[in-house]
Tab-separated table of C-alpha atoms in Angstrom:
chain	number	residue	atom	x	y	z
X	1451	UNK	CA	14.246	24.789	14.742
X	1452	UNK	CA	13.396	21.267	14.379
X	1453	UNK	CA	9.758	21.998	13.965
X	1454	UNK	CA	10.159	24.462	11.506
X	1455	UNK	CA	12.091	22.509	8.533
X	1456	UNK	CA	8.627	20.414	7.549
X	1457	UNK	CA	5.645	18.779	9.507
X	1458	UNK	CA	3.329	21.212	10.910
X	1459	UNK	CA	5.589	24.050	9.110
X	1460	UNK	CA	5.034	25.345	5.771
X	1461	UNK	CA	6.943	27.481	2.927
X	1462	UNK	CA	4.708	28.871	0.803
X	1463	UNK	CA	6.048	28.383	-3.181
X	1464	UNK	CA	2.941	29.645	-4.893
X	1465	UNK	CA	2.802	32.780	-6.413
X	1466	UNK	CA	1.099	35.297	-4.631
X	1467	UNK	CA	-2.864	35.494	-5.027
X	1468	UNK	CA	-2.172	39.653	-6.515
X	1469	UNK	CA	0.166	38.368	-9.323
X	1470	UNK	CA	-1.830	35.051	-10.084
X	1471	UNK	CA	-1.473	33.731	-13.222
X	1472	UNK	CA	-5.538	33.131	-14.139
X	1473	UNK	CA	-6.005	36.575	-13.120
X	1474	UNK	CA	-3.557	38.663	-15.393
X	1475	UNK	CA	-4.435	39.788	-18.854
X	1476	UNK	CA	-3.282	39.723	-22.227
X	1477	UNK	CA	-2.928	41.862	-24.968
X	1478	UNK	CA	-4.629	41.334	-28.484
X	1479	UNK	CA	-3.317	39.295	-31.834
X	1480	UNK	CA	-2.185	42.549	-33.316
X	1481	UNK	CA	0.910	44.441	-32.124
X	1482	UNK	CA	-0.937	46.794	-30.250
X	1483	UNK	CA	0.681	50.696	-30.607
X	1484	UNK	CA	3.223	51.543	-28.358
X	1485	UNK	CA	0.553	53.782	-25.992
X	1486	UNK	CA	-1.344	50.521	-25.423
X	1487	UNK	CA	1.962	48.371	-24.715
X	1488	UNK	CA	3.123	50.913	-22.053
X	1489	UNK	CA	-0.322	50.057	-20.607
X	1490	UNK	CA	0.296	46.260	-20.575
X	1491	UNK	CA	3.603	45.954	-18.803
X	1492	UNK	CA	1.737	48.714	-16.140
X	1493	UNK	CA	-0.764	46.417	-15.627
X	1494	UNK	CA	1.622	43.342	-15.508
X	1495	UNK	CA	0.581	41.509	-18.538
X	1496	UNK	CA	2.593	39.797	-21.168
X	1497	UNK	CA	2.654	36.539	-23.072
X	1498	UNK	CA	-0.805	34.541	-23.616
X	1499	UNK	CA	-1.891	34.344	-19.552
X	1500	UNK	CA	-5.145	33.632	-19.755
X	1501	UNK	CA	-8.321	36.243	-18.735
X	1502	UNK	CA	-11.727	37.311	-18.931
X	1503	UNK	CA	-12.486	37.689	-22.319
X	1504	UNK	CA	-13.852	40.706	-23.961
X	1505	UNK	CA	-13.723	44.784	-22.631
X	1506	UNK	CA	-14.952	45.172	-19.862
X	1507	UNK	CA	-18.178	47.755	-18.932
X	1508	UNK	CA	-18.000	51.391	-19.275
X	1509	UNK	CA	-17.621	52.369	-15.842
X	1510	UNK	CA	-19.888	55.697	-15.336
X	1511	UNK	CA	-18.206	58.947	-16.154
X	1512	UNK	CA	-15.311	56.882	-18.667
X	1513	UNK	CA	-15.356	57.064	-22.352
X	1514	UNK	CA	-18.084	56.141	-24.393
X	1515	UNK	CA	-16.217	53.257	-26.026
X	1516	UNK	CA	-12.489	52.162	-26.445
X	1517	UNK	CA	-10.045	52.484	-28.419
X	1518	UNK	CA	-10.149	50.062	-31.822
X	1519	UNK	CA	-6.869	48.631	-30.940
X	1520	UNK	CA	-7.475	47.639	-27.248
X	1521	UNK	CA	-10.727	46.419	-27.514
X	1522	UNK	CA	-10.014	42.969	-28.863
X	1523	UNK	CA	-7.696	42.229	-25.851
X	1524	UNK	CA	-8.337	39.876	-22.971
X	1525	UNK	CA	-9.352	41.798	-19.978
X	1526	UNK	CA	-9.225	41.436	-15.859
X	1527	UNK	CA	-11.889	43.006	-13.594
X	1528	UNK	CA	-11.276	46.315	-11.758
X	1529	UNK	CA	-12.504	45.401	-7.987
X	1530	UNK	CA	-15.138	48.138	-6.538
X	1531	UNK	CA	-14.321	50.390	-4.413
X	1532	UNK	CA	-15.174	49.935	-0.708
X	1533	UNK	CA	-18.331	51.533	0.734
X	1534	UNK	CA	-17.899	54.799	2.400
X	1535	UNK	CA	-18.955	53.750	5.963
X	1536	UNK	CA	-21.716	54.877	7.434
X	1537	UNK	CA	-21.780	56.613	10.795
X	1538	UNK	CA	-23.037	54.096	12.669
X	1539	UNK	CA	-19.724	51.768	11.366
X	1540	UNK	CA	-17.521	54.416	11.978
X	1541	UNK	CA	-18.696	54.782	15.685
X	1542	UNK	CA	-18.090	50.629	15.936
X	1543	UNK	CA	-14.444	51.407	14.309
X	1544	UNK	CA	-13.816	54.053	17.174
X	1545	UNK	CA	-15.106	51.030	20.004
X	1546	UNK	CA	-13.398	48.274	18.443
X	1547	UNK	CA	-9.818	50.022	18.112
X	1548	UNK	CA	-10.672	51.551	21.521
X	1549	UNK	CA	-10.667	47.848	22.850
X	1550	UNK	CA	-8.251	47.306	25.857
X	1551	UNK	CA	-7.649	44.857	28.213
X	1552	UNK	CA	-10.040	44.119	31.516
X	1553	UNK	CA	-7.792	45.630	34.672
X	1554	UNK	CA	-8.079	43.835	37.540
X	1555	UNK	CA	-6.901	45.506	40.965
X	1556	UNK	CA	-6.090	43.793	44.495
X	1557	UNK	CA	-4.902	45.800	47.429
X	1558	UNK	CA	-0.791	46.491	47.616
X	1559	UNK	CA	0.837	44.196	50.557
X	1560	UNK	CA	3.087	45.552	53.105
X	1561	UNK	CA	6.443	44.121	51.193
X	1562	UNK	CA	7.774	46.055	48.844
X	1563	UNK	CA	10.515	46.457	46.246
X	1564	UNK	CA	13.029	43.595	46.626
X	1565	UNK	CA	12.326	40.885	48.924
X	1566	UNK	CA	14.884	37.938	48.300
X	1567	UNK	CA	17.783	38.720	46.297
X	1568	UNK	CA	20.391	35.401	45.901
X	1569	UNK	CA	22.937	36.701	43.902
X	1570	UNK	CA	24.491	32.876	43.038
X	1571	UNK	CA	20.985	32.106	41.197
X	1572	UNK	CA	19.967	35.747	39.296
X	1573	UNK	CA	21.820	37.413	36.675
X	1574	UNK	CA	22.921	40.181	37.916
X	1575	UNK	CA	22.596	44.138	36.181
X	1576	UNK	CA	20.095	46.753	35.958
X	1577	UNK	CA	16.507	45.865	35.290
X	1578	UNK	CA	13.967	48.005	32.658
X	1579	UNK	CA	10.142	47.752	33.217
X	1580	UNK	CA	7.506	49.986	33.000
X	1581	UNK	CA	4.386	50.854	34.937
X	1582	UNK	CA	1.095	48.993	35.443
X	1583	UNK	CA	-0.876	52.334	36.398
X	1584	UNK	CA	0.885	55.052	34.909
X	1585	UNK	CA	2.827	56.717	32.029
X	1586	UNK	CA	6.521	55.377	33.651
X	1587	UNK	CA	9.190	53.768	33.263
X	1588	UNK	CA	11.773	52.638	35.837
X	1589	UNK	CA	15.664	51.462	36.167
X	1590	UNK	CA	16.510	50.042	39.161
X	1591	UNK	CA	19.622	47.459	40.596
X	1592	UNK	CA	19.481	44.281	42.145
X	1593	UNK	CA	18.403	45.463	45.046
X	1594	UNK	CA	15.243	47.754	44.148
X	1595	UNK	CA	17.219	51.046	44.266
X	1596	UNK	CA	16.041	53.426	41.956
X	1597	UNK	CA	18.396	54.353	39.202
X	1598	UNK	CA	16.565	56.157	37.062
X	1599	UNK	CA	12.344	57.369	36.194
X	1600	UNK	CA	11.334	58.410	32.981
X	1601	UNK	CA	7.728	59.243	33.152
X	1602	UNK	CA	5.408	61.498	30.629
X	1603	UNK	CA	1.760	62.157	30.998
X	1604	UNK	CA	-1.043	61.643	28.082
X	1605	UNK	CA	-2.439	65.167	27.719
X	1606	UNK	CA	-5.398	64.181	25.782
X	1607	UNK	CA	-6.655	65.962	22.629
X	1608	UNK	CA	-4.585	69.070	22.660
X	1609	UNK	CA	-1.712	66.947	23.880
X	1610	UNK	CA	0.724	64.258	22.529
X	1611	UNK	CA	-2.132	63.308	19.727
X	1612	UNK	CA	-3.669	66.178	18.422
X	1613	UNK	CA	-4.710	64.504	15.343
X	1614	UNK	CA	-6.355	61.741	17.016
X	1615	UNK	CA	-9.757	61.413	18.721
X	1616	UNK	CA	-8.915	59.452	22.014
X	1617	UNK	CA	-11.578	58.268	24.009
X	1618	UNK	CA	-11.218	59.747	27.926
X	1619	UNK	CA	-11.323	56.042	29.037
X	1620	UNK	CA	-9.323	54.208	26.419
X	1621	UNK	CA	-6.884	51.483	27.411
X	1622	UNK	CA	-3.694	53.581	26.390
X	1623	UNK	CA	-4.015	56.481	27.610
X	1624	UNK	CA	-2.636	56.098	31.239
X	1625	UNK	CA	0.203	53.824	30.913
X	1626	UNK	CA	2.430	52.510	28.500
X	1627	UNK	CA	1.955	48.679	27.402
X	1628	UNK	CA	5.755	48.328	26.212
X	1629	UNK	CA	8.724	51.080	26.649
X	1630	UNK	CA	12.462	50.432	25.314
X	1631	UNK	CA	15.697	52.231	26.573
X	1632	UNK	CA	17.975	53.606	23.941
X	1633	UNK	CA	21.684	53.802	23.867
X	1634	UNK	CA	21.773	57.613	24.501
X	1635	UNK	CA	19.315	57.361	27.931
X	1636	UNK	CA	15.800	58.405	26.202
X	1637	UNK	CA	13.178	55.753	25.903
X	1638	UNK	CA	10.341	54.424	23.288
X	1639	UNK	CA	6.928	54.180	24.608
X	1640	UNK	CA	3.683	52.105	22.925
X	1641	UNK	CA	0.164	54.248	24.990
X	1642	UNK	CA	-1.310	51.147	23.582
X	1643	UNK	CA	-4.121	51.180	20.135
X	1644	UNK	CA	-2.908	54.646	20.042
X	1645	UNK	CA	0.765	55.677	19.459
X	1646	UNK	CA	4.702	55.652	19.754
X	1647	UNK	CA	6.248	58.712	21.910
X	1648	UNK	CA	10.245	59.257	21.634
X	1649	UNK	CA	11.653	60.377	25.168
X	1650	UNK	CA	14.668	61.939	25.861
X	1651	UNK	CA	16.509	60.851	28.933
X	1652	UNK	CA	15.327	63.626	31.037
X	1653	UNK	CA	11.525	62.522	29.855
X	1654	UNK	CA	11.406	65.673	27.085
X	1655	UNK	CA	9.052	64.783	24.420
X	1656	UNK	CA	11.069	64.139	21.140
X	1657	UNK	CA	7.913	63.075	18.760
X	1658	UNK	CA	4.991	61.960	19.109
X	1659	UNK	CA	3.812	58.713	15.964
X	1660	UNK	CA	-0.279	58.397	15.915
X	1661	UNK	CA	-0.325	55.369	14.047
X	1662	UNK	CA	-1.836	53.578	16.477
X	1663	UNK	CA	0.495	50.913	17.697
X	1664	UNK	CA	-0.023	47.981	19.773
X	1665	UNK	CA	2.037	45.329	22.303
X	1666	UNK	CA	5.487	45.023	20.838
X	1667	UNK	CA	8.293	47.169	18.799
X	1668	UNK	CA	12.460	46.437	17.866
X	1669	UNK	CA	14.698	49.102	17.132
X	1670	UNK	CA	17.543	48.388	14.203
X	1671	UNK	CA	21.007	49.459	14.631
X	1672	UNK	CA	20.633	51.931	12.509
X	1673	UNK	CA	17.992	53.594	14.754
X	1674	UNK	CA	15.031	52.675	11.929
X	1675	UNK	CA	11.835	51.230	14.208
X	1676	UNK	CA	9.618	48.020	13.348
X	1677	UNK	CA	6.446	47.830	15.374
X	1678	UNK	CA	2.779	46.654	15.160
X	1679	UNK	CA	-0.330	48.758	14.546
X	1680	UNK	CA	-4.203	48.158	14.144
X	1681	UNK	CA	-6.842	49.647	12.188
X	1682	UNK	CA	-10.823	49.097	12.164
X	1683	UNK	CA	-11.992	49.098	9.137
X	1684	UNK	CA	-14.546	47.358	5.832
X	1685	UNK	CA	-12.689	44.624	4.177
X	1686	UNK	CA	-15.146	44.278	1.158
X	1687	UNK	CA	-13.697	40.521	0.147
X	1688	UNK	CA	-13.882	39.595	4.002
X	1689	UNK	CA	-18.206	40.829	4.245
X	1690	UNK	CA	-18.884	44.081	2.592
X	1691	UNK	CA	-21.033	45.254	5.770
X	1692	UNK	CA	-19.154	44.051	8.878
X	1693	UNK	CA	-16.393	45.941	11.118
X	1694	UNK	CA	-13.246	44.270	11.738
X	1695	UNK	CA	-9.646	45.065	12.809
X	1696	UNK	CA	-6.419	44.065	10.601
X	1697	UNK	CA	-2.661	44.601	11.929
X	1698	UNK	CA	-0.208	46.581	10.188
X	1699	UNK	CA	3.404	46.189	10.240
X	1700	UNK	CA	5.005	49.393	10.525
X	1701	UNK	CA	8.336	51.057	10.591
X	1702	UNK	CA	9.082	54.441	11.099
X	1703	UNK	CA	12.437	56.253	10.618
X	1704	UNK	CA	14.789	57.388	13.749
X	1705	UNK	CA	12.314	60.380	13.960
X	1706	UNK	CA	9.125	59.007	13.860
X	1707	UNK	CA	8.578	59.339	10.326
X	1708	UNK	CA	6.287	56.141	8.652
X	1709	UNK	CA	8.430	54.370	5.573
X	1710	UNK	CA	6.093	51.876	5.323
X	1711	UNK	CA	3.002	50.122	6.484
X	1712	UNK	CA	2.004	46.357	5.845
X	1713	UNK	CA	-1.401	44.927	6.254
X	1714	UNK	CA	-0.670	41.081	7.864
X	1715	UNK	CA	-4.009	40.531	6.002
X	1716	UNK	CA	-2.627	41.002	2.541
X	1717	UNK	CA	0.808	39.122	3.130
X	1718	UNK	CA	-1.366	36.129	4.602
X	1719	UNK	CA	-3.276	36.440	1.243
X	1720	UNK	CA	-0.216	36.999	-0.961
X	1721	UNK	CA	1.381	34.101	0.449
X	1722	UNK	CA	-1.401	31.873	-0.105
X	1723	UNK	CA	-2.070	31.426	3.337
X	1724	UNK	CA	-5.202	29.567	3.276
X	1725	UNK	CA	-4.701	27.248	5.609
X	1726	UNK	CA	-4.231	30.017	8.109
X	1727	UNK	CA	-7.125	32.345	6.751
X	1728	UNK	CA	-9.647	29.526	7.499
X	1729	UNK	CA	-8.426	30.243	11.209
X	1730	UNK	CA	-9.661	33.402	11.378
X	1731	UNK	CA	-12.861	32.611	14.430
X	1732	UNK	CA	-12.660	36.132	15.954
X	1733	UNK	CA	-14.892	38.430	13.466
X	1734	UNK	CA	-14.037	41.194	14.883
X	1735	UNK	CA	-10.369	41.147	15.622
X	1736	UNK	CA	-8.892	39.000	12.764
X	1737	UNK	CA	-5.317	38.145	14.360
X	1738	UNK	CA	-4.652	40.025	17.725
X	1739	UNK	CA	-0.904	39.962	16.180
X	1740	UNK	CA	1.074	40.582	19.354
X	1741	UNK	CA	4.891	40.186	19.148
X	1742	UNK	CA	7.409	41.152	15.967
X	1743	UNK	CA	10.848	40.289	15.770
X	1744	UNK	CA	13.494	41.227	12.714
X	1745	UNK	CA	15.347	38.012	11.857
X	1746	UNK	CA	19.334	38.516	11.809
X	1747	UNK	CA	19.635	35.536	9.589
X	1748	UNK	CA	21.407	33.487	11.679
X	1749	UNK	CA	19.606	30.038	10.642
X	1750	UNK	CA	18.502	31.271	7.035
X	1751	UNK	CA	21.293	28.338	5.864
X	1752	UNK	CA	18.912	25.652	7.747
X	1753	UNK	CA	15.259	27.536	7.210
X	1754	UNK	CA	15.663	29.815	4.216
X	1755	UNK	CA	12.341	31.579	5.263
X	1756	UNK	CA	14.948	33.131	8.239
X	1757	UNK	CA	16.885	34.984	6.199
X	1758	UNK	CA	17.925	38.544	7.480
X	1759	UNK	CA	15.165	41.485	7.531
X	1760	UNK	CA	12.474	38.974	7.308
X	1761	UNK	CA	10.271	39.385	10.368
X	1762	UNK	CA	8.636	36.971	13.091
X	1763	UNK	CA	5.272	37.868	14.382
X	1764	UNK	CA	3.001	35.996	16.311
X	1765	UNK	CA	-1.066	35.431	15.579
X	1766	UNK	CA	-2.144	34.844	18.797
X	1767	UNK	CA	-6.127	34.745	17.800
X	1768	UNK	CA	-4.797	32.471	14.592
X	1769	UNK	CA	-2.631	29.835	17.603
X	1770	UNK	CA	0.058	30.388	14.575
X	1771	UNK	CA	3.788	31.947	14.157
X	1772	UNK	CA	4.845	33.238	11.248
X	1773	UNK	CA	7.227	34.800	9.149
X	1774	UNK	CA	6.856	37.784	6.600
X	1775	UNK	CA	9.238	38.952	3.898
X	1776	UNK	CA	8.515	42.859	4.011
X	1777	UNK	CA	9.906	43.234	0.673
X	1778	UNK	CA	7.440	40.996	-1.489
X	1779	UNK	CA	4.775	41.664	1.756
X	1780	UNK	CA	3.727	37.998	1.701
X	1781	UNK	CA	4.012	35.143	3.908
X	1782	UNK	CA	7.361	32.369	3.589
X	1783	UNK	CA	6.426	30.543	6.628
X	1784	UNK	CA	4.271	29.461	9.553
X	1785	UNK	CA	4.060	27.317	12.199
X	1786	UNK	CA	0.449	25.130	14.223
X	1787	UNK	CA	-0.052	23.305	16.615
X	1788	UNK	CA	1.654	22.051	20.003
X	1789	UNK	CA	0.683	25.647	21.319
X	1790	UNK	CA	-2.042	28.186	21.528
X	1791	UNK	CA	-2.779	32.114	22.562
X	1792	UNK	CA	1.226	32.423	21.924
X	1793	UNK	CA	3.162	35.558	22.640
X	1794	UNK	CA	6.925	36.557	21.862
X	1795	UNK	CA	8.194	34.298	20.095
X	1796	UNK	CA	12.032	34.315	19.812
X	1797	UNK	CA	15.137	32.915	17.853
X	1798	UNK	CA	17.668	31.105	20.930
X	1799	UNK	CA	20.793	31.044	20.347
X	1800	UNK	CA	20.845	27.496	19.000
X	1801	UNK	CA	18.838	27.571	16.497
X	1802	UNK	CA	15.890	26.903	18.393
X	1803	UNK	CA	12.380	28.780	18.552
């Protein structure tokens, strides 16, 4: 990864911006009681870090004044609560996560399936792909014979996604942007900005995940799922009034049960991304992430950043790679420049990106 080490790369070392030093409190001169030290290591403050002096305002609804022994501490500000949106913003969230790709259609030729096979120059095997135009998946042989069809139609409101209001004409509906086959013959399915479906091998509906995932997903050995989601939404620190759309990376159990859900936002912003957050042009969709990738650790000796579990996504709308440790959900690396609009980024066998 000779790119990676330095130059255009980067390793964050600062702390991240939650746990920042100028922003923690202290407690007062006097040994506080022990009530008011359990409060201080919950809110992560200990030693003499400096912050805002004084208590801060009586929020409406709280106590009419505080405690003798906390008030003479050294106090952080609570951040307000986000603005309920108002229908018009919520109609905007519904468009912008609705947003699909523009479809272009030319009429079929004559030729079809396999047209020039040469066996000395293409690896040979079975091939996986899915569907332009429909809700299918297909494994055929060298020679275009059909091996096997898994195929599952979107049934709407009452169907896969109950839970979810799906616009008649939204991208995902009527095909499936990304499918993979599974050792025991069923398949995972992305319907694009709107969910995962499990498949058994005979195309029986397993589960059905609304979370709203997009482009790519990797399964684990252990049958544990990363993937990529989206949601609209107000990000008060971004502009308190506009609509935008943050990624999410996600993984769900063998079932289709969510363990956890991390907003690329807030790893960008814990790593102290800021060269990277000054990318963000697009003020509606902040990163169009697009690809994720589990790192098997294979060149964490040469780029610590790489070590196992840590995951690769790309930011196509940011022209940057980058790597996320899900555990601390913050940002150890990135990578500009030499490329733009990226997708899939992968590991090669050498060491190479």
């Amino acid at each position: 990864l000779p790119r990676g080490c330095g130059g255009e790369g980067r390793h964050p070392g600062a702390p991240s911006r939650g746990h920042d030093r100028d922003r923690i409190g202290s407690w007062g001169r006097p040994r506080p009681p022990l009530g008011a030290r359990v409060l201080c290591l919950a809110g992560g403050g200990s030693g003499a870090e400096s912050g805002q002096a004084g208590p801060p305002a009586r929020a409406a609804g709280g106590p009419e004044e505080l405690p003798e022994e906390l008030a003479g501490g050294k106090w952080s500000p609570t951040p307000a609560a986000a603005p309920r949106p108002t229908a018009a913003q919520l109609q905007e969230m519904a468009e912008l996560e609705a947003l699909g790709y523009a479809d272009g259609v030319r009429p079929a030729g004559e030729l079809v399936s396999v047209t020039r096979y040469d066996p000395e120059r293409a690896q040979p095997g079975l091939n996986f792909f899915v569907s332009g135009h429909a809700c299918e998946a297909y494994l055929v042989d060298m020679q275009g014979t059909l091996v096997h069809r898994w195929s599952h139609p979107f049934d709407g409101l009452g169907g896969l996604f109950p839970d979810l209001d799906v616009a008649p004409d939204a991208a995902g509906r009527d095909k499936w942007r990304r499918a993979e086959l599974l050792d025991d013959g069923g398949i995972l399915a992305i319907h694009e900005g709107i969910g995962m479906v499990r498949l058994d091998r005979e195309s029986r509906l397993l589960w059905a995940y609304p979370g709203k995932t997009h482009h790519d997903l990797q399964v684990m050995p252990d049958g544990r799922i990363w993937t990529l989601a989206r949601e609209a939404l107000i990000i008060p620190r971004l502009d308190p009034d506009a609509i935008c759309m943050d990624d999410y990376l996600v993984e769900l159990s063998p079932d289709g049960q969510e363990l956890q859900r991390i907003s690329v936002l807030e790893c960008l912003e814990n790593g102290g991304a800021d060269d990277l957050l000054a990318r963000m042009k697009h003020e509606k969709e902040l990163f169009h992430t697009n690809s994720i990738e589990v790192l098997d650790g294979r060149i964490a000796d040469r780029v610590p950043a790489f070590a196992e579990g840590n995951l690769l996504i790309s930011l196509r709308h940011l022209d940057a790679l980058a790597v996320i440790d899900p555990r601390q959900r913050r940002l150890v690396w990135s990578l500009t420049g030499g490329f733009a609009a990226q997708h899939d980024p992968k590991i090669l066998a050498n060491g190479n990106l």
